[in-house]
Amino acid sequence: MSDDVTSGGTGRDGVGRRAVLCGAGAVGAAALAGCGPKARQAQPAESLRGKEIAKVADVPVGGGKIYADSKLVVTQPVQGTFKAFSATCTHSGCLCNRVANGTIDCPCHGSKFKIADGSVAQSPANRGLLEYRVQVKGDGIVVV
């Protein structure tokens, strides 16, 4: 197969076959780059330290709540024990969007993380969620 063309190197439509194939390859590579683990970064703990990130009353026992604006998820695996994690999936960088049946779920490729420790419950993620140390202060949950 040749990329030779007869009209000034561009073919009848103005674009050679090689240019089209190269362009398609570049678009595909760019799309895959968005699925890399560094697509979106978790917030540094220093930027959250001392900040209230949730209200105790908003986080159900055996479940959790996702705070999309701060990209955090706060869980209460057992009564009175609160955990906070980055809600950014470690596989694709997507924002997890649901807490159900003991897991924090990512809609992009199906990764799931355990509410108790943020570890991987279902791949394709192979690293757990970044955990933030928290404590209850009054009726709020604060990063320490």
PDB file of C-alpha atoms in Angstrom:
ATOM      1  CA  MET A   1       0.000   0.000   0.000  1.00  0.00           C
ATOM      2  CA  SER A   2       1.402   3.346  -0.991  1.00  0.00           C
ATOM      3  CA  ASP A   3       0.740   6.869   0.142  1.00  0.00           C
ATOM      4  CA  ASP A   4       1.635   8.215  -3.285  1.00  0.00           C
ATOM      5  CA  VAL A   5      -0.928  10.633  -4.611  1.00  0.00           C
ATOM      6  CA  THR A   6      -1.213  12.531  -7.816  1.00  0.00           C
ATOM      7  CA  SER A   7      -2.455  15.950  -6.757  1.00  0.00           C
ATOM      8  CA  GLY A   8       0.363  17.668  -4.917  1.00  0.00           C
ATOM      9  CA  GLY A   9       0.712  14.991  -2.210  1.00  0.00           C
ATOM     10  CA  THR A  10      -2.770  15.386  -0.810  1.00  0.00           C
ATOM     11  CA  GLY A  11      -5.060  13.082  -2.793  1.00  0.00           C
ATOM     12  CA  ARG A  12      -8.478  14.027  -4.120  1.00  0.00           C
ATOM     13  CA  ASP A  13      -9.903  15.110  -0.771  1.00  0.00           C
ATOM     14  CA  GLY A  14      -6.902  17.182   0.193  1.00  0.00           C
ATOM     15  CA  VAL A  15      -5.559  14.752   2.839  1.00  0.00           C
ATOM     16  CA  GLY A  16      -3.276  11.778   2.253  1.00  0.00           C
ATOM     17  CA  ARG A  17      -3.941   8.330   3.747  1.00  0.00           C
ATOM     18  CA  ARG A  18      -0.839   8.509   5.948  1.00  0.00           C
ATOM     19  CA  ALA A  19      -1.962  11.851   7.431  1.00  0.00           C
ATOM     20  CA  VAL A  20      -5.385  10.425   8.261  1.00  0.00           C
ATOM     21  CA  LEU A  21      -3.918   7.307   9.903  1.00  0.00           C
ATOM     22  CA  CYS A  22      -1.379   9.305  11.880  1.00  0.00           C
ATOM     23  CA  GLY A  23      -4.069  11.716  13.048  1.00  0.00           C
ATOM     24  CA  ALA A  24      -6.327   8.851  14.134  1.00  0.00           C
ATOM     25  CA  GLY A  25      -3.453   7.320  16.102  1.00  0.00           C
ATOM     26  CA  ALA A  26      -2.741  10.607  17.866  1.00  0.00           C
ATOM     27  CA  VAL A  27      -6.394  11.037  18.840  1.00  0.00           C
ATOM     28  CA  GLY A  28      -6.489   7.488  20.238  1.00  0.00           C
ATOM     29  CA  ALA A  29      -3.323   8.051  22.264  1.00  0.00           C
ATOM     30  CA  ALA A  30      -4.704  11.282  23.681  1.00  0.00           C
ATOM     31  CA  ALA A  31      -7.929   9.544  24.715  1.00  0.00           C
ATOM     32  CA  LEU A  32      -6.014   6.788  26.521  1.00  0.00           C
ATOM     33  CA  ALA A  33      -3.849   9.344  28.315  1.00  0.00           C
ATOM     34  CA  GLY A  34      -6.993  10.603  30.048  1.00  0.00           C
ATOM     35  CA  CYS A  35      -7.431   7.176  31.657  1.00  0.00           C
ATOM     36  CA  GLY A  36      -4.020   7.226  33.325  1.00  0.00           C
ATOM     37  CA  PRO A  37      -3.690   7.308  37.100  1.00  0.00           C
ATOM     38  CA  LYS A  38      -2.536  10.942  37.056  1.00  0.00           C
ATOM     39  CA  ALA A  39      -5.538  12.259  35.129  1.00  0.00           C
ATOM     40  CA  ARG A  40      -6.871  13.995  38.249  1.00  0.00           C
ATOM     41  CA  GLN A  41      -5.005  14.436  41.484  1.00  0.00           C
ATOM     42  CA  ALA A  42      -6.332  14.100  45.018  1.00  0.00           C
ATOM     43  CA  GLN A  43      -6.172  17.165  47.236  1.00  0.00           C
ATOM     44  CA  PRO A  44      -3.066  17.374  49.399  1.00  0.00           C
ATOM     45  CA  ALA A  45      -3.838  16.668  53.070  1.00  0.00           C
ATOM     46  CA  GLU A  46      -2.201  19.979  54.055  1.00  0.00           C
ATOM     47  CA  SER A  47      -4.833  21.946  52.147  1.00  0.00           C
ATOM     48  CA  LEU A  48      -7.618  20.197  54.084  1.00  0.00           C
ATOM     49  CA  ARG A  49      -6.060  20.076  57.542  1.00  0.00           C
ATOM     50  CA  GLY A  50      -8.348  21.642  60.157  1.00  0.00           C
ATOM     51  CA  LYS A  51     -11.281  21.921  57.740  1.00  0.00           C
ATOM     52  CA  GLU A  52     -14.688  20.450  58.395  1.00  0.00           C
ATOM     53  CA  ILE A  53     -15.474  18.223  55.431  1.00  0.00           C
ATOM     54  CA  ALA A  54     -18.802  16.718  56.495  1.00  0.00           C
ATOM     55  CA  LYS A  55     -21.511  16.654  59.128  1.00  0.00           C
ATOM     56  CA  VAL A  56     -21.835  13.502  61.241  1.00  0.00           C
ATOM     57  CA  ALA A  57     -25.584  13.380  60.591  1.00  0.00           C
ATOM     58  CA  ASP A  58     -25.045  13.263  56.802  1.00  0.00           C
ATOM     59  CA  VAL A  59     -22.937  10.081  56.781  1.00  0.00           C
ATOM     60  CA  PRO A  60     -24.977   6.882  57.227  1.00  0.00           C
ATOM     61  CA  VAL A  61     -23.723   3.911  59.261  1.00  0.00           C
ATOM     62  CA  GLY A  62     -22.511   1.193  56.875  1.00  0.00           C
ATOM     63  CA  GLY A  63     -22.322   3.686  54.021  1.00  0.00           C
ATOM     64  CA  GLY A  64     -21.002   7.072  53.114  1.00  0.00           C
ATOM     65  CA  LYS A  65     -21.461  10.270  51.221  1.00  0.00           C
ATOM     66  CA  ILE A  66     -19.543  11.674  48.263  1.00  0.00           C
ATOM     67  CA  TYR A  67     -18.751  15.379  48.208  1.00  0.00           C
ATOM     68  CA  ALA A  68     -18.144  16.059  44.511  1.00  0.00           C
ATOM     69  CA  ASP A  69     -17.140  19.707  44.987  1.00  0.00           C
ATOM     70  CA  SER A  70     -14.223  18.761  47.263  1.00  0.00           C
ATOM     71  CA  LYS A  71     -13.609  15.350  45.575  1.00  0.00           C
ATOM     72  CA  LEU A  72     -13.913  13.556  48.914  1.00  0.00           C
ATOM     73  CA  VAL A  73     -15.932  10.645  50.219  1.00  0.00           C
ATOM     74  CA  VAL A  74     -16.671  10.243  53.917  1.00  0.00           C
ATOM     75  CA  THR A  75     -17.761   6.843  55.220  1.00  0.00           C
ATOM     76  CA  GLN A  76     -18.971   5.369  58.494  1.00  0.00           C
ATOM     77  CA  PRO A  77     -18.216   1.640  58.243  1.00  0.00           C
ATOM     78  CA  VAL A  78     -19.426   1.054  61.819  1.00  0.00           C
ATOM     79  CA  GLN A  79     -21.312   3.284  64.248  1.00  0.00           C
ATOM     80  CA  GLY A  80     -19.075   6.168  65.356  1.00  0.00           C
ATOM     81  CA  THR A  81     -16.076   5.355  63.101  1.00  0.00           C
ATOM     82  CA  PHE A  82     -15.572   7.834  60.295  1.00  0.00           C
ATOM     83  CA  LYS A  83     -13.156   7.570  57.388  1.00  0.00           C
ATOM     84  CA  ALA A  84     -12.368  10.040  54.615  1.00  0.00           C
ATOM     85  CA  PHE A  85     -10.866   9.262  51.241  1.00  0.00           C
ATOM     86  CA  SER A  86     -10.178  10.968  47.963  1.00  0.00           C
ATOM     87  CA  ALA A  87     -13.159  10.276  45.715  1.00  0.00           C
ATOM     88  CA  THR A  88     -10.839  10.221  42.696  1.00  0.00           C
ATOM     89  CA  CYS A  89     -10.495   6.713  41.272  1.00  0.00           C
ATOM     90  CA  THR A  90      -6.895   5.501  41.240  1.00  0.00           C
ATOM     91  CA  HIS A  91      -7.411   3.703  37.935  1.00  0.00           C
ATOM     92  CA  SER A  92      -8.923   6.317  35.671  1.00  0.00           C
ATOM     93  CA  GLY A  93      -9.014   9.571  37.586  1.00  0.00           C
ATOM     94  CA  CYS A  94     -12.808   9.673  37.377  1.00  0.00           C
ATOM     95  CA  LEU A  95     -14.833  10.849  40.331  1.00  0.00           C
ATOM     96  CA  CYS A  96     -16.492   8.023  42.240  1.00  0.00           C
ATOM     97  CA  ASN A  97     -20.211   8.664  42.253  1.00  0.00           C
ATOM     98  CA  ARG A  98     -21.860   6.176  44.589  1.00  0.00           C
ATOM     99  CA  VAL A  99     -21.500   4.486  47.965  1.00  0.00           C
ATOM    100  CA  ALA A 100     -23.512   1.255  48.168  1.00  0.00           C
ATOM    101  CA  ASN A 101     -23.234  -2.255  49.574  1.00  0.00           C
ATOM    102  CA  GLY A 102     -20.032  -1.470  51.465  1.00  0.00           C
ATOM    103  CA  THR A 103     -18.150   0.004  48.505  1.00  0.00           C
ATOM    104  CA  ILE A 104     -17.272   3.336  46.945  1.00  0.00           C
ATOM    105  CA  ASP A 105     -17.999   2.960  43.236  1.00  0.00           C
ATOM    106  CA  CYS A 106     -16.450   4.502  40.135  1.00  0.00           C
ATOM    107  CA  PRO A 107     -18.745   4.792  37.095  1.00  0.00           C
ATOM    108  CA  CYS A 108     -16.011   4.873  34.437  1.00  0.00           C
ATOM    109  CA  HIS A 109     -14.633   1.329  34.424  1.00  0.00           C
ATOM    110  CA  GLY A 110     -16.323  -0.355  37.396  1.00  0.00           C
ATOM    111  CA  SER A 111     -13.648  -0.043  40.087  1.00  0.00           C
ATOM    112  CA  LYS A 112     -14.919  -0.401  43.658  1.00  0.00           C
ATOM    113  CA  PHE A 113     -13.228   0.451  46.947  1.00  0.00           C
ATOM    114  CA  LYS A 114     -14.040  -0.756  50.484  1.00  0.00           C
ATOM    115  CA  ILE A 115     -15.669   1.833  52.756  1.00  0.00           C
ATOM    116  CA  ALA A 116     -13.658   0.624  55.787  1.00  0.00           C
ATOM    117  CA  ASP A 117     -10.173   1.306  54.424  1.00  0.00           C
ATOM    118  CA  GLY A 118     -10.375   2.497  50.809  1.00  0.00           C
ATOM    119  CA  SER A 119      -8.673  -0.647  49.512  1.00  0.00           C
ATOM    120  CA  VAL A 120      -9.618  -2.119  46.139  1.00  0.00           C
ATOM    121  CA  ALA A 121     -12.703  -4.336  46.265  1.00  0.00           C
ATOM    122  CA  GLN A 122     -13.018  -4.724  42.470  1.00  0.00           C
ATOM    123  CA  SER A 123     -10.536  -3.960  39.698  1.00  0.00           C
ATOM    124  CA  PRO A 124      -9.461  -2.510  37.288  1.00  0.00           C
ATOM    125  CA  ALA A 125      -8.030  -0.183  39.965  1.00  0.00           C
ATOM    126  CA  ASN A 126      -4.958  -1.732  41.568  1.00  0.00           C
ATOM    127  CA  ARG A 127      -4.331   0.904  44.273  1.00  0.00           C
ATOM    128  CA  GLY A 128      -6.620   1.974  47.073  1.00  0.00           C
ATOM    129  CA  LEU A 129      -7.983   5.467  47.583  1.00  0.00           C
ATOM    130  CA  LEU A 130      -5.898   8.081  49.365  1.00  0.00           C
ATOM    131  CA  GLU A 131      -7.048   8.255  52.991  1.00  0.00           C
ATOM    132  CA  TYR A 132      -7.264  11.405  55.086  1.00  0.00           C
ATOM    133  CA  ARG A 133      -7.098  11.199  58.884  1.00  0.00           C
ATOM    134  CA  VAL A 134     -10.247  12.648  60.421  1.00  0.00           C
ATOM    135  CA  GLN A 135     -11.846  13.169  63.806  1.00  0.00           C
ATOM    136  CA  VAL A 136     -15.245  14.241  65.029  1.00  0.00           C
ATOM    137  CA  LYS A 137     -15.430  17.747  66.464  1.00  0.00           C
ATOM    138  CA  GLY A 138     -18.892  18.618  67.689  1.00  0.00           C
ATOM    139  CA  ASP A 139     -21.274  17.647  64.898  1.00  0.00           C
ATOM    140  CA  GLY A 140     -18.619  17.894  62.180  1.00  0.00           C
ATOM    141  CA  ILE A 141     -15.916  15.677  60.691  1.00  0.00           C
ATOM    142  CA  VAL A 142     -12.570  17.450  60.448  1.00  0.00           C
ATOM    143  CA  VAL A 143      -9.313  16.506  58.686  1.00  0.00           C
ATOM    144  CA  VAL A 144      -6.425  16.281  61.184  1.00  0.00           C
TER     145      VAL A 144
END
